[in-house]
Short mmCIF file of C-alpha atoms in Angstrom, two decimals:
data_model
loop_
_atom_site.label_atom_id
_atom_site.label_comp_id
_atom_site.label_asym_id
_atom_site.label_seq_id
_atom_site.Cartn_x
_atom_site.Cartn_y
_atom_site.Cartn_z
CA MET A 1 23.38 12.64 -12.98
CA ASN A 2 21.70 12.92 -16.38
CA PHE A 3 18.20 11.56 -15.74
CA SER A 4 17.14 12.63 -19.24
CA LEU A 5 18.75 9.39 -20.49
CA LEU A 6 15.70 7.67 -19.03
CA ASP A 7 13.44 9.55 -21.44
CA ASN A 8 14.51 7.08 -24.16
CA PRO A 9 15.90 4.16 -22.14
CA ILE A 10 15.81 1.40 -24.74
CA TRP A 11 17.70 3.38 -27.37
CA ASN A 12 20.28 4.44 -24.81
CA SER A 13 20.69 0.88 -23.53
CA LEU A 14 21.15 -0.44 -27.08
CA ASN A 15 23.91 2.11 -27.58
CA SER A 16 25.74 1.67 -24.28
CA ASP A 17 25.83 -1.17 -21.74
CA HIS A 18 23.89 -3.62 -23.91
CA ARG A 19 25.54 -2.90 -27.24
CA SER A 20 26.68 -6.53 -27.42
CA LEU A 21 23.03 -7.68 -27.48
CA ALA A 22 21.97 -5.16 -30.12
CA THR A 23 21.41 -4.97 -33.84
CA LEU A 24 21.66 -1.34 -34.95
CA HIS A 25 21.13 0.55 -38.18
CA LYS A 26 21.68 4.29 -38.02
CA SER A 27 18.86 5.70 -35.86
CA ALA A 28 17.14 2.44 -34.85
CA GLY A 29 17.99 -0.82 -33.15
CA ARG A 30 16.66 -3.97 -31.58
CA PHE A 31 17.70 -6.71 -29.21
CA SER A 32 18.06 -10.29 -30.40
CA PRO A 33 14.52 -11.73 -30.50
CA ASP A 34 15.35 -14.49 -27.99
CA VAL A 35 16.57 -11.80 -25.57
CA SER A 36 13.73 -9.27 -25.90
CA PRO A 37 11.23 -7.84 -28.42
CA LEU A 38 12.16 -4.30 -27.31
CA VAL A 39 13.27 -1.85 -29.99
CA GLY A 40 14.70 1.65 -29.81
CA MET A 41 14.88 4.72 -32.01
CA LEU A 42 16.83 7.95 -31.77
CA ASP A 43 13.50 9.76 -32.08
CA GLY A 44 10.05 9.18 -33.52
CA SER A 45 10.85 10.65 -36.94
CA GLU A 46 9.94 9.00 -40.23
CA SER A 47 13.66 8.53 -40.85
CA SER A 48 13.98 6.53 -37.64
CA PHE A 49 11.00 4.40 -38.64
CA ASN A 50 12.65 3.71 -42.01
CA ASP A 51 15.75 2.50 -40.18
CA LEU A 52 13.58 0.45 -37.81
CA ALA A 53 11.96 -1.27 -40.80
CA LEU A 54 15.42 -2.50 -41.82
CA VAL A 55 16.27 -3.95 -38.40
CA LEU A 56 12.82 -5.60 -38.30
CA SER A 57 13.22 -7.06 -41.79
CA ASP A 58 12.22 -10.51 -40.48
CA GLY A 59 8.62 -9.30 -40.19
CA THR A 60 8.50 -9.14 -36.41
CA GLY A 61 7.37 -6.15 -34.39
CA GLY A 62 8.69 -4.53 -31.26
CA GLY A 63 7.92 -2.21 -28.39
CA THR A 64 9.60 0.95 -27.16
CA PHE A 65 9.25 3.32 -24.18
CA THR A 66 9.65 7.07 -24.55
CA ALA A 67 8.83 10.10 -22.43
CA TYR A 68 7.10 11.63 -25.45
CA PRO A 69 4.28 10.30 -27.64
CA ILE A 70 5.31 8.85 -31.00
CA THR A 71 3.31 9.53 -34.15
CA VAL A 72 3.43 6.31 -36.17
CA PRO A 73 3.76 6.88 -39.93
CA ALA A 74 1.69 5.22 -42.62
CA GLY A 75 2.62 1.62 -43.29
CA TRP A 76 2.85 0.67 -39.64
CA GLU A 77 0.32 -0.72 -37.18
CA ALA A 78 0.64 0.32 -33.56
CA ARG A 79 -0.72 -0.10 -30.05
CA GLN A 80 -0.01 2.60 -27.50
CA ARG A 81 -0.56 3.22 -23.80
CA VAL A 82 0.92 5.21 -20.91
CA ILE A 83 2.73 3.68 -17.92
CA ASP A 84 4.78 5.15 -15.07
CA GLN A 85 8.54 5.21 -14.75
CA MET A 86 9.79 5.03 -11.15
CA VAL A 87 13.31 5.63 -9.81
CA CYS A 88 14.95 4.94 -6.46
CA THR A 89 17.83 7.05 -5.17
CA GLU A 90 17.60 5.97 -1.53
CA MET A 91 16.36 2.71 0.00
CA ALA A 92 13.75 2.55 2.73
CA GLY A 93 14.91 -0.93 3.78
CA VAL A 94 16.13 -4.27 2.45
CA ARG A 95 14.40 -7.62 2.81
CA THR A 96 16.11 -10.70 1.38
CA ASP A 97 14.15 -13.59 2.89
CA GLY A 98 14.70 -16.75 0.84
CA VAL A 99 16.09 -14.95 -2.22
CA ARG A 100 18.59 -16.80 -4.38
CA LEU A 101 20.48 -15.96 -7.56
CA LEU A 102 19.12 -17.69 -10.67
CA GLY A 103 21.21 -19.03 -13.55
CA GLU A 104 20.97 -20.78 -16.90
CA ALA A 105 19.76 -24.00 -15.26
CA ASP A 106 16.76 -22.09 -13.91
CA VAL A 107 15.63 -20.73 -17.30
CA PRO A 108 12.97 -23.43 -17.96
CA ASP A 109 11.33 -22.64 -14.62
CA MET A 110 11.63 -18.90 -15.28
CA LEU A 111 9.93 -19.31 -18.66
CA GLU A 112 7.14 -21.34 -17.07
CA LEU A 113 6.62 -18.77 -14.32
CA THR A 114 6.56 -15.78 -16.68
CA ALA A 115 4.16 -17.59 -19.02
CA ALA A 116 1.81 -18.13 -16.06
CA THR A 117 2.06 -14.61 -14.61
CA GLU A 118 2.70 -12.42 -17.72
CA PRO A 119 4.95 -9.72 -16.24
CA GLY A 120 6.07 -8.78 -19.74
CA PRO A 121 8.07 -10.46 -22.51
CA PHE A 122 10.59 -13.02 -21.33
CA GLY A 123 12.55 -15.25 -23.68
CA SER A 124 15.10 -18.03 -23.55
CA LYS A 125 17.99 -15.52 -23.51
CA THR A 126 16.44 -12.69 -21.49
CA ILE A 127 18.70 -13.70 -18.61
CA SER A 128 21.56 -12.23 -20.71
CA PHE A 129 20.46 -8.75 -19.58
CA GLY A 130 21.78 -9.12 -16.03
CA ARG A 131 21.20 -10.74 -12.65
CA TYR A 132 17.91 -12.49 -11.91
CA TYR A 133 16.79 -13.66 -8.50
CA GLY A 134 14.03 -15.96 -7.35
CA ILE A 135 12.30 -17.50 -4.37
CA ARG A 136 11.58 -21.22 -4.38
CA THR A 137 9.18 -23.19 -2.19
CA ASP A 138 10.37 -26.02 0.05
CA ASP A 139 9.59 -28.49 -2.73
CA GLY A 140 11.65 -26.50 -5.26
CA GLN A 141 8.91 -24.69 -7.17
CA LEU A 142 9.86 -21.23 -8.43
CA ALA A 143 7.26 -19.04 -6.71
CA ALA A 144 8.54 -15.56 -7.58
CA MET A 145 11.31 -13.80 -9.49
CA ALA A 146 12.66 -10.44 -10.62
CA GLY A 147 15.78 -9.25 -12.37
CA GLU A 148 17.72 -6.61 -14.27
CA ARG A 149 16.84 -5.61 -17.82
CA LEU A 150 17.89 -2.32 -19.45
CA ALA A 151 21.26 -0.92 -18.40
CA LEU A 152 22.46 2.48 -19.57
CA HIS A 153 25.40 4.29 -18.06
CA ARG A 154 24.50 4.78 -14.36
CA PHE A 155 20.95 3.41 -14.57
CA VAL A 156 19.72 -0.19 -14.31
CA GLU A 157 16.12 -1.27 -14.82
CA ILE A 158 14.38 -3.83 -12.61
CA SER A 159 11.95 -5.98 -14.56
CA ALA A 160 10.15 -9.35 -14.78
CA VAL A 161 8.76 -8.90 -11.27
CA CYS A 162 6.25 -11.72 -10.86
CA THR A 163 4.77 -14.02 -8.24
CA ARG A 164 2.70 -17.13 -8.82
CA ALA A 165 -0.94 -16.43 -7.86
CA GLU A 166 -1.06 -18.84 -4.92
CA PHE A 167 1.99 -17.21 -3.30
CA ARG A 168 0.96 -13.56 -3.53
CA GLY A 169 0.61 -11.52 -0.36
CA ARG A 170 3.74 -13.00 1.25
CA GLY A 171 6.07 -10.08 0.46
CA TYR A 172 8.08 -11.96 -2.17
CA ALA A 173 8.05 -9.08 -4.67
CA ARG A 174 9.22 -6.64 -2.02
CA SER A 175 12.08 -8.93 -0.99
CA LEU A 176 13.22 -9.42 -4.58
CA VAL A 177 12.96 -5.79 -5.70
CA SER A 178 14.55 -4.41 -2.53
CA LEU A 179 17.52 -6.78 -2.85
CA ILE A 180 18.12 -5.94 -6.51
CA ALA A 181 17.70 -2.20 -5.90
CA ALA A 182 20.17 -2.34 -3.01
CA LYS A 183 22.77 -4.14 -5.16
CA ILE A 184 22.39 -1.51 -7.90
CA LEU A 185 22.74 1.36 -5.43
CA GLU A 186 25.79 -0.27 -3.82
CA VAL A 187 27.80 0.25 -7.02
CA GLY A 188 26.75 3.89 -7.41
CA LYS A 189 24.00 3.32 -9.95
CA VAL A 190 20.28 4.15 -9.86
CA PRO A 191 17.56 1.50 -10.15
CA PHE A 192 14.45 2.29 -12.14
CA LEU A 193 11.41 0.36 -13.28
CA HIS A 194 8.21 0.67 -15.28
CA VAL A 195 4.76 -0.14 -13.93
CA LYS A 196 1.21 0.21 -15.17
CA THR A 197 -0.46 3.13 -13.42
CA GLU A 198 -3.33 0.93 -12.22
CA ASN A 199 -1.03 -1.82 -10.89
CA GLU A 200 -1.12 -1.90 -7.09
CA ALA A 201 2.51 -3.10 -7.10
CA ARG A 202 3.42 0.59 -7.37
CA PHE A 203 2.61 0.95 -3.66
CA VAL A 204 5.06 -1.86 -2.83
CA TYR A 205 7.72 -0.08 -4.85
CA GLN A 206 7.00 3.19 -3.07
CA ARG A 207 7.52 1.53 0.31
CA ILE A 208 10.93 0.35 -0.89
CA GLY A 209 11.92 3.89 -1.90
CA PHE A 210 10.81 4.26 -5.54
CA ASN A 211 9.06 7.42 -6.70
CA VAL A 212 7.32 8.19 -9.96
CA ARG A 213 9.66 10.16 -12.22
CA LYS A 214 7.30 10.71 -15.13
CA PRO A 215 4.72 8.99 -17.35
CA MET A 216 6.15 6.99 -20.26
CA HIS A 217 4.56 6.22 -23.61
CA VAL A 218 4.65 2.57 -24.69
CA THR A 219 4.47 2.12 -28.46
CA ILE A 220 4.28 -1.40 -29.92
CA VAL A 221 4.77 -1.35 -33.67
CA LYS A 222 4.85 -3.68 -36.63
CA LYS A 223 5.44 -2.94 -40.31
CA ILE A 224 2.35 -3.67 -42.39
#
């Protein structure tokens, strides 16, 4: 299996499984803004940035993940940090307590939950990426959720993992991530995810079976 595809996962997703959600111009591309603000480039060259400027002609910015640092050329503003990429090739166990599949009717609640918990960008059409699952309370409140984002060949990313503050510590994130990871593995693919190095959720992921593959460079750019 070619794990090097995960060194530039957004670009490879834009050019494979999620081509239908992409706008591409030569060596750069983006997802529809209501799906995700993520962008991808073939590499970090000035030529790729010139192509990226064309796909971001509406004045918006975007973020990308790469296994290598990107030097941003003049005429762009940027924020950068390092996070960890984790992969799971074998599960340590599956917990599915109270997990249910979410659909279009759940999007307003998903938007409200992600706005309150800030797991990362989530828009009105983010659900187009793949399957999303949630856990609701007895009175119907969406307490936690997680789902699939980038998909590229035999790899599927787990993202939007979030739990409302008053429901943390109940194992909801572990139930959601373990279920999604198991479903990805069942079809012969490999789940992966990205997590801030300081985020204690990494220990939950490790108990499920995820291991750090390598550090990834997050670069959020906007044309000046």
